Amino acid sequence: MSRVLPELFGTAVRRDGAGPFLTYYDDATGERIELSALTTANWVAKTANLLVDEYDLEPGETVAIGLPPHWLGVVWALSTWSVGAALTSGTGTLAITGPDLTVRGERETIASALLPLGGRFREPLPDGIHDYGAEVYNHPDVFVPFDPPAPSSPAYDDLTHEDLIGTAEPIGERILVTRDLTTRDGVALLVGVISGGGSIVLCRNLDAAKLERRVTDEKVDRVLEE
């Protein structure tokens, strides 16, 4: 078993890179996107390069993610770990906010419009807030860290990489969830799916009337309630 989270995800990509890893629905907008482990890894690499090249994020620094349940939250979490930084439930060195612009970082704030395919904002953002969708596509989809994290490095507040991997229950099923996968409990679930070879159907603004059909269409093994 890998002892740091980037290695754990890399193992998952090599094990089944083409299979569905994360399927996202937003029933308020009708959006659906399916990402394989390999496609997720490409987004993670681009975002990790963005963090290092544009924002000088270093090992030991922190990222606060203030997004609703969304596939980009998973990308941001994996990218943060890739560069050796940690997620935090407090104020981070960098903050990742959604279109509501409610979260601010100590040094920089990066906003995601949460449009399909990670698209940019349609209107200019306030001074001091950077547009993820306008910047991420300029970066390569291969990332090699200068200083990979150690198992004892922080990964989420007081939890290390070793803690998260060692305590997460491996999940080999296809699960449907509506929760934010970047909270403390959400991260444990995400790590469990990665380690167990499972996959996730993440639903935002879930229409309860569509649940039974979605479980059937997506071949969901288990629905996890909040």
PDB file of C-alpha atoms in Angstrom:
ATOM      1  CA  MET A   1       0.000   0.000   0.000  1.00  0.00           C
ATOM      2  CA  SER A   2       1.273   3.468  -0.883  1.00  0.00           C
ATOM      3  CA  ARG A   3       2.115   5.660   2.088  1.00  0.00           C
ATOM      4  CA  VAL A   4       1.408   9.081   0.591  1.00  0.00           C
ATOM      5  CA  LEU A   5      -1.722  10.245  -1.208  1.00  0.00           C
ATOM      6  CA  PRO A   6      -0.206  11.161  -4.606  1.00  0.00           C
ATOM      7  CA  GLU A   7       1.305   7.670  -4.822  1.00  0.00           C
ATOM      8  CA  LEU A   8      -2.018   6.120  -3.823  1.00  0.00           C
ATOM      9  CA  PHE A   9      -3.841   7.972  -6.590  1.00  0.00           C
ATOM     10  CA  GLY A  10      -1.075   7.136  -9.076  1.00  0.00           C
ATOM     11  CA  THR A  11      -1.590   3.459  -8.272  1.00  0.00           C
ATOM     12  CA  ALA A  12      -5.313   3.849  -8.940  1.00  0.00           C
ATOM     13  CA  VAL A  13      -4.612   5.458 -12.315  1.00  0.00           C
ATOM     14  CA  ARG A  14      -2.282   2.642 -13.313  1.00  0.00           C
ATOM     15  CA  ARG A  15      -4.762   0.019 -12.101  1.00  0.00           C
ATOM     16  CA  ASP A  16      -7.712   1.281 -14.137  1.00  0.00           C
ATOM     17  CA  GLY A  17      -7.024   4.593 -15.820  1.00  0.00           C
ATOM     18  CA  ALA A  18      -9.817   4.375 -18.382  1.00  0.00           C
ATOM     19  CA  GLY A  19     -12.663   3.261 -16.136  1.00  0.00           C
ATOM     20  CA  PRO A  20     -15.070   5.770 -14.584  1.00  0.00           C
ATOM     21  CA  PHE A  21     -13.677   7.268 -11.396  1.00  0.00           C
ATOM     22  CA  LEU A  22     -15.848  10.312 -10.714  1.00  0.00           C
ATOM     23  CA  THR A  23     -19.243  11.019 -12.284  1.00  0.00           C
ATOM     24  CA  TYR A  24     -20.758  14.401 -11.405  1.00  0.00           C
ATOM     25  CA  TYR A  25     -24.357  15.586 -11.655  1.00  0.00           C
ATOM     26  CA  ASP A  26     -25.929  18.952 -10.894  1.00  0.00           C
ATOM     27  CA  ASP A  27     -29.692  18.544 -11.059  1.00  0.00           C
ATOM     28  CA  ALA A  28     -30.216  22.308 -10.878  1.00  0.00           C
ATOM     29  CA  THR A  29     -28.406  22.883 -14.188  1.00  0.00           C
ATOM     30  CA  GLY A  30     -28.645  19.469 -15.851  1.00  0.00           C
ATOM     31  CA  GLU A  31     -24.852  19.133 -15.986  1.00  0.00           C
ATOM     32  CA  ARG A  32     -23.274  15.696 -16.099  1.00  0.00           C
ATOM     33  CA  ILE A  33     -19.598  14.960 -16.493  1.00  0.00           C
ATOM     34  CA  GLU A  34     -17.761  11.664 -16.203  1.00  0.00           C
ATOM     35  CA  LEU A  35     -14.057  11.597 -15.438  1.00  0.00           C
ATOM     36  CA  SER A  36     -11.865   8.534 -15.664  1.00  0.00           C
ATOM     37  CA  ALA A  37      -8.942   8.241 -13.279  1.00  0.00           C
ATOM     38  CA  LEU A  38      -6.649   9.254 -16.136  1.00  0.00           C
ATOM     39  CA  THR A  39      -8.704  12.343 -17.014  1.00  0.00           C
ATOM     40  CA  THR A  40      -8.789  13.288 -13.350  1.00  0.00           C
ATOM     41  CA  ALA A  41      -5.015  12.883 -13.217  1.00  0.00           C
ATOM     42  CA  ASN A  42      -4.642  15.278 -16.167  1.00  0.00           C
ATOM     43  CA  TRP A  43      -6.713  17.914 -14.369  1.00  0.00           C
ATOM     44  CA  VAL A  44      -4.719  17.316 -11.198  1.00  0.00           C
ATOM     45  CA  ALA A  45      -1.412  17.769 -13.012  1.00  0.00           C
ATOM     46  CA  LYS A  46      -2.541  21.009 -14.677  1.00  0.00           C
ATOM     47  CA  THR A  47      -3.787  22.367 -11.360  1.00  0.00           C
ATOM     48  CA  ALA A  48      -0.645  21.313  -9.483  1.00  0.00           C
ATOM     49  CA  ASN A  49       1.493  23.076 -12.081  1.00  0.00           C
ATOM     50  CA  LEU A  50      -0.703  26.153 -11.678  1.00  0.00           C
ATOM     51  CA  LEU A  51      -0.214  26.088  -7.909  1.00  0.00           C
ATOM     52  CA  VAL A  52       3.557  25.890  -8.212  1.00  0.00           C
ATOM     53  CA  ASP A  53       4.190  28.082 -11.264  1.00  0.00           C
ATOM     54  CA  GLU A  54       1.715  30.891 -10.615  1.00  0.00           C
ATOM     55  CA  TYR A  55       1.227  30.866  -6.856  1.00  0.00           C
ATOM     56  CA  ASP A  56       4.528  29.497  -5.532  1.00  0.00           C
ATOM     57  CA  LEU A  57       2.749  27.076  -3.214  1.00  0.00           C
ATOM     58  CA  GLU A  58       5.312  25.128  -1.215  1.00  0.00           C
ATOM     59  CA  PRO A  59       5.298  21.987   0.945  1.00  0.00           C
ATOM     60  CA  GLY A  60       3.920  22.728   4.388  1.00  0.00           C
ATOM     61  CA  GLU A  61       1.633  25.507   3.207  1.00  0.00           C
ATOM     62  CA  THR A  62      -2.141  25.116   3.247  1.00  0.00           C
ATOM     63  CA  VAL A  63      -5.119  25.343   0.916  1.00  0.00           C
ATOM     64  CA  ALA A  64      -8.682  26.029   2.074  1.00  0.00           C
ATOM     65  CA  ILE A  65     -11.346  24.763  -0.333  1.00  0.00           C
ATOM     66  CA  GLY A  66     -14.656  26.599  -0.140  1.00  0.00           C
ATOM     67  CA  LEU A  67     -16.631  24.897  -2.909  1.00  0.00           C
ATOM     68  CA  PRO A  68     -19.991  23.105  -2.832  1.00  0.00           C
ATOM     69  CA  PRO A  69     -19.969  19.381  -3.659  1.00  0.00           C
ATOM     70  CA  HIS A  70     -18.270  19.439  -7.068  1.00  0.00           C
ATOM     71  CA  TRP A  71     -15.818  17.417  -9.130  1.00  0.00           C
ATOM     72  CA  LEU A  72     -13.331  20.304  -9.040  1.00  0.00           C
ATOM     73  CA  GLY A  73     -13.120  19.928  -5.267  1.00  0.00           C
ATOM     74  CA  VAL A  74     -11.622  16.475  -5.798  1.00  0.00           C
ATOM     75  CA  VAL A  75      -9.167  17.906  -8.331  1.00  0.00           C
ATOM     76  CA  TRP A  76      -8.114  20.648  -5.904  1.00  0.00           C
ATOM     77  CA  ALA A  77      -7.617  18.168  -3.050  1.00  0.00           C
ATOM     78  CA  LEU A  78      -5.454  15.826  -5.129  1.00  0.00           C
ATOM     79  CA  SER A  79      -3.495  18.776  -6.566  1.00  0.00           C
ATOM     80  CA  THR A  80      -2.815  20.177  -3.117  1.00  0.00           C
ATOM     81  CA  TRP A  81      -1.391  16.853  -1.970  1.00  0.00           C
ATOM     82  CA  SER A  82       0.618  16.519  -5.180  1.00  0.00           C
ATOM     83  CA  VAL A  83       2.592  19.684  -4.418  1.00  0.00           C
ATOM     84  CA  GLY A  84       3.175  18.635  -0.790  1.00  0.00           C
ATOM     85  CA  ALA A  85       0.745  21.130   0.717  1.00  0.00           C
ATOM     86  CA  ALA A  86      -2.127  20.321   3.073  1.00  0.00           C
ATOM     87  CA  LEU A  87      -5.842  20.989   3.100  1.00  0.00           C
ATOM     88  CA  THR A  88      -7.183  23.001   5.992  1.00  0.00           C
ATOM     89  CA  SER A  89     -10.607  23.684   7.456  1.00  0.00           C
ATOM     90  CA  GLY A  90      -9.347  27.110   8.543  1.00  0.00           C
ATOM     91  CA  THR A  91      -7.817  29.987   6.622  1.00  0.00           C
ATOM     92  CA  GLY A  92      -5.277  28.699   4.121  1.00  0.00           C
ATOM     93  CA  THR A  93      -2.236  30.195   2.472  1.00  0.00           C
ATOM     94  CA  LEU A  94      -4.389  29.922  -0.643  1.00  0.00           C
ATOM     95  CA  ALA A  95      -8.167  29.763  -0.778  1.00  0.00           C
ATOM     96  CA  ILE A  96     -10.289  28.159  -3.470  1.00  0.00           C
ATOM     97  CA  THR A  97     -13.703  29.750  -3.678  1.00  0.00           C
ATOM     98  CA  GLY A  98     -16.732  29.290  -5.869  1.00  0.00           C
ATOM     99  CA  PRO A  99     -18.697  31.959  -7.728  1.00  0.00           C
ATOM    100  CA  ASP A 100     -20.013  33.323  -4.419  1.00  0.00           C
ATOM    101  CA  LEU A 101     -16.427  34.465  -3.625  1.00  0.00           C
ATOM    102  CA  THR A 102     -16.974  33.874   0.099  1.00  0.00           C
ATOM    103  CA  VAL A 103     -13.609  32.330   1.040  1.00  0.00           C
ATOM    104  CA  ARG A 104     -10.372  34.331   1.092  1.00  0.00           C
ATOM    105  CA  GLY A 105      -6.788  33.136   1.489  1.00  0.00           C
ATOM    106  CA  GLU A 106      -3.951  34.596   3.500  1.00  0.00           C
ATOM    107  CA  ARG A 107      -1.916  35.213   0.346  1.00  0.00           C
ATOM    108  CA  GLU A 108      -4.045  34.477  -2.715  1.00  0.00           C
ATOM    109  CA  THR A 109      -7.638  33.593  -3.606  1.00  0.00           C
ATOM    110  CA  ILE A 110      -8.521  31.539  -6.684  1.00  0.00           C
ATOM    111  CA  ALA A 111     -12.134  31.354  -7.841  1.00  0.00           C
ATOM    112  CA  SER A 112     -13.851  28.638  -9.861  1.00  0.00           C
ATOM    113  CA  ALA A 113     -16.955  29.604 -11.846  1.00  0.00           C
ATOM    114  CA  LEU A 114     -18.150  25.965 -11.605  1.00  0.00           C
ATOM    115  CA  LEU A 115     -19.190  26.061 -15.237  1.00  0.00           C
ATOM    116  CA  PRO A 116     -18.997  22.914 -17.420  1.00  0.00           C
ATOM    117  CA  LEU A 117     -15.452  21.777 -18.203  1.00  0.00           C
ATOM    118  CA  GLY A 118     -14.017  24.178 -15.633  1.00  0.00           C
ATOM    119  CA  GLY A 119     -14.899  27.213 -17.744  1.00  0.00           C
ATOM    120  CA  ARG A 120     -13.864  30.763 -16.885  1.00  0.00           C
ATOM    121  CA  PHE A 121     -16.052  33.497 -15.438  1.00  0.00           C
ATOM    122  CA  ARG A 122     -18.085  35.458 -17.961  1.00  0.00           C
ATOM    123  CA  GLU A 123     -17.562  38.752 -16.111  1.00  0.00           C
ATOM    124  CA  PRO A 124     -14.329  40.224 -14.678  1.00  0.00           C
ATOM    125  CA  LEU A 125     -13.549  39.259 -11.096  1.00  0.00           C
ATOM    126  CA  PRO A 126     -12.798  41.758  -8.318  1.00  0.00           C
ATOM    127  CA  ASP A 127      -9.173  42.811  -7.898  1.00  0.00           C
ATOM    128  CA  GLY A 128      -7.109  40.249  -6.032  1.00  0.00           C
ATOM    129  CA  ILE A 129      -9.180  37.202  -7.042  1.00  0.00           C
ATOM    130  CA  HIS A 130      -7.850  34.955  -9.797  1.00  0.00           C
ATOM    131  CA  ASP A 131      -9.935  33.033 -12.329  1.00  0.00           C
ATOM    132  CA  TYR A 132      -9.062  29.335 -12.293  1.00  0.00           C
ATOM    133  CA  GLY A 133     -10.784  28.667 -15.620  1.00  0.00           C
ATOM    134  CA  ALA A 134      -8.762  31.392 -17.335  1.00  0.00           C
ATOM    135  CA  GLU A 135      -5.423  30.084 -16.049  1.00  0.00           C
ATOM    136  CA  VAL A 136      -5.469  26.308 -15.710  1.00  0.00           C
ATOM    137  CA  TYR A 137      -5.534  25.423 -19.426  1.00  0.00           C
ATOM    138  CA  ASN A 138      -2.155  27.116 -19.929  1.00  0.00           C
ATOM    139  CA  HIS A 139      -0.379  24.477 -17.844  1.00  0.00           C
ATOM    140  CA  PRO A 140       0.909  21.024 -18.831  1.00  0.00           C
ATOM    141  CA  ASP A 141      -0.880  17.833 -17.870  1.00  0.00           C
ATOM    142  CA  VAL A 142       2.236  16.208 -16.433  1.00  0.00           C
ATOM    143  CA  PHE A 143       3.472  17.148 -12.972  1.00  0.00           C
ATOM    144  CA  VAL A 144       6.603  15.938 -11.188  1.00  0.00           C
ATOM    145  CA  PRO A 145       7.038  17.416  -7.692  1.00  0.00           C
ATOM    146  CA  PHE A 146      10.424  18.805  -6.696  1.00  0.00           C
ATOM    147  CA  ASP A 147       9.826  17.804  -3.082  1.00  0.00           C
ATOM    148  CA  PRO A 148       7.328  14.922  -2.737  1.00  0.00           C
ATOM    149  CA  PRO A 149       5.423  14.695   0.574  1.00  0.00           C
ATOM    150  CA  ALA A 150       6.539  12.322   3.292  1.00  0.00           C
ATOM    151  CA  PRO A 151       4.076   9.963   5.024  1.00  0.00           C
ATOM    152  CA  SER A 152       4.332  12.124   8.156  1.00  0.00           C
ATOM    153  CA  SER A 153       3.560  15.350   6.265  1.00  0.00           C
ATOM    154  CA  PRO A 154       0.270  17.129   7.044  1.00  0.00           C
ATOM    155  CA  ALA A 155      -2.531  16.259   4.632  1.00  0.00           C
ATOM    156  CA  TYR A 156      -5.625  17.679   6.334  1.00  0.00           C
ATOM    157  CA  ASP A 157      -5.281  19.852   9.437  1.00  0.00           C
ATOM    158  CA  ASP A 158      -3.737  17.523  12.047  1.00  0.00           C
ATOM    159  CA  LEU A 159      -3.988  14.393   9.890  1.00  0.00           C
ATOM    160  CA  THR A 160      -0.931  13.149   7.990  1.00  0.00           C
ATOM    161  CA  HIS A 161      -0.846  11.210   4.730  1.00  0.00           C
ATOM    162  CA  GLU A 162      -0.194   8.079   6.753  1.00  0.00           C
ATOM    163  CA  ASP A 163      -3.163   8.840   9.016  1.00  0.00           C
ATOM    164  CA  LEU A 164      -5.598   9.273   6.148  1.00  0.00           C
ATOM    165  CA  ILE A 165      -4.448   6.196   4.262  1.00  0.00           C
ATOM    166  CA  GLY A 166      -4.228   4.062   7.389  1.00  0.00           C
ATOM    167  CA  THR A 167      -7.682   4.912   8.754  1.00  0.00           C
ATOM    168  CA  ALA A 168      -9.748   5.188   5.550  1.00  0.00           C
ATOM    169  CA  GLU A 169     -11.975   2.177   4.921  1.00  0.00           C
ATOM    170  CA  PRO A 170     -11.234   0.804   1.435  1.00  0.00           C
ATOM    171  CA  ILE A 171     -14.297   1.054  -0.813  1.00  0.00           C
ATOM    172  CA  GLY A 172     -14.403  -1.138  -3.891  1.00  0.00           C
ATOM    173  CA  GLU A 173     -17.979  -0.290  -4.840  1.00  0.00           C
ATOM    174  CA  ARG A 174     -19.596   2.371  -6.993  1.00  0.00           C
ATOM    175  CA  ILE A 175     -21.134   4.756  -4.480  1.00  0.00           C
ATOM    176  CA  LEU A 176     -23.527   7.691  -4.843  1.00  0.00           C
ATOM    177  CA  VAL A 177     -22.934  10.647  -2.525  1.00  0.00           C
ATOM    178  CA  THR A 178     -24.172  14.209  -2.148  1.00  0.00           C
ATOM    179  CA  ARG A 179     -21.556  15.383   0.345  1.00  0.00           C
ATOM    180  CA  ASP A 180     -18.551  17.655  -0.088  1.00  0.00           C
ATOM    181  CA  LEU A 181     -15.528  15.410  -0.599  1.00  0.00           C
ATOM    182  CA  THR A 182     -13.069  18.013   0.718  1.00  0.00           C
ATOM    183  CA  THR A 183     -14.270  18.098   4.331  1.00  0.00           C
ATOM    184  CA  ARG A 184     -12.613  15.935   6.959  1.00  0.00           C
ATOM    185  CA  ASP A 185     -15.195  13.150   6.543  1.00  0.00           C
ATOM    186  CA  GLY A 186     -15.404  13.663   2.792  1.00  0.00           C
ATOM    187  CA  VAL A 187     -11.655  13.320   2.353  1.00  0.00           C
ATOM    188  CA  ALA A 188     -11.695  10.043   4.298  1.00  0.00           C
ATOM    189  CA  LEU A 189     -14.362   8.759   1.920  1.00  0.00           C
ATOM    190  CA  LEU A 190     -12.406   9.915  -1.143  1.00  0.00           C
ATOM    191  CA  VAL A 191      -9.235   8.205   0.082  1.00  0.00           C
ATOM    192  CA  GLY A 192     -11.214   5.036   0.787  1.00  0.00           C
ATOM    193  CA  VAL A 193     -12.505   4.931  -2.792  1.00  0.00           C
ATOM    194  CA  ILE A 194      -9.045   5.536  -4.226  1.00  0.00           C
ATOM    195  CA  SER A 195      -7.458   2.836  -2.086  1.00  0.00           C
ATOM    196  CA  GLY A 196     -10.249   0.308  -2.647  1.00  0.00           C
ATOM    197  CA  GLY A 197     -10.594   0.750  -6.400  1.00  0.00           C
ATOM    198  CA  GLY A 198     -14.167   2.028  -6.255  1.00  0.00           C
ATOM    199  CA  SER A 199     -15.809   4.948  -8.014  1.00  0.00           C
ATOM    200  CA  ILE A 200     -18.057   7.862  -7.104  1.00  0.00           C
ATOM    201  CA  VAL A 201     -21.269   9.352  -8.438  1.00  0.00           C
ATOM    202  CA  LEU A 202     -21.321  12.828  -6.890  1.00  0.00           C
ATOM    203  CA  CYS A 203     -24.689  14.610  -7.002  1.00  0.00           C
ATOM    204  CA  ARG A 204     -25.205  18.296  -6.290  1.00  0.00           C
ATOM    205  CA  ASN A 205     -28.748  19.617  -5.831  1.00  0.00           C
ATOM    206  CA  LEU A 206     -30.010  16.054  -6.066  1.00  0.00           C
ATOM    207  CA  ASP A 207     -33.597  15.726  -7.252  1.00  0.00           C
ATOM    208  CA  ALA A 208     -34.989  12.979  -5.032  1.00  0.00           C
ATOM    209  CA  ALA A 209     -37.390  11.956  -7.788  1.00  0.00           C
ATOM    210  CA  LYS A 210     -34.397  11.023  -9.966  1.00  0.00           C
ATOM    211  CA  LEU A 211     -32.533   8.971  -7.378  1.00  0.00           C
ATOM    212  CA  GLU A 212     -33.919   5.520  -8.161  1.00  0.00           C
ATOM    213  CA  ARG A 213     -33.366   5.917 -11.901  1.00  0.00           C
ATOM    214  CA  ARG A 214     -29.871   7.297 -11.361  1.00  0.00           C
ATOM    215  CA  VAL A 215     -28.890   4.365  -9.178  1.00  0.00           C
ATOM    216  CA  THR A 216     -29.972   2.049 -11.985  1.00  0.00           C
ATOM    217  CA  ASP A 217     -28.450   4.041 -14.853  1.00  0.00           C
ATOM    218  CA  GLU A 218     -25.109   4.517 -13.108  1.00  0.00           C
ATOM    219  CA  LYS A 219     -24.969   0.959 -11.736  1.00  0.00           C
ATOM    220  CA  VAL A 220     -24.590   2.294  -8.194  1.00  0.00           C
ATOM    221  CA  ASP A 221     -23.906  -0.333  -5.531  1.00  0.00           C
ATOM    222  CA  ARG A 222     -24.590   1.849  -2.511  1.00  0.00           C
ATOM    223  CA  VAL A 223     -26.082   5.252  -1.692  1.00  0.00           C
ATOM    224  CA  LEU A 224     -24.380   7.048   1.183  1.00  0.00           C
ATOM    225  CA  GLU A 225     -26.613   9.516   2.992  1.00  0.00           C
ATOM    226  CA  GLU A 226     -25.317  12.727   4.545  1.00  0.00           C
TER     227      GLU A 226
END
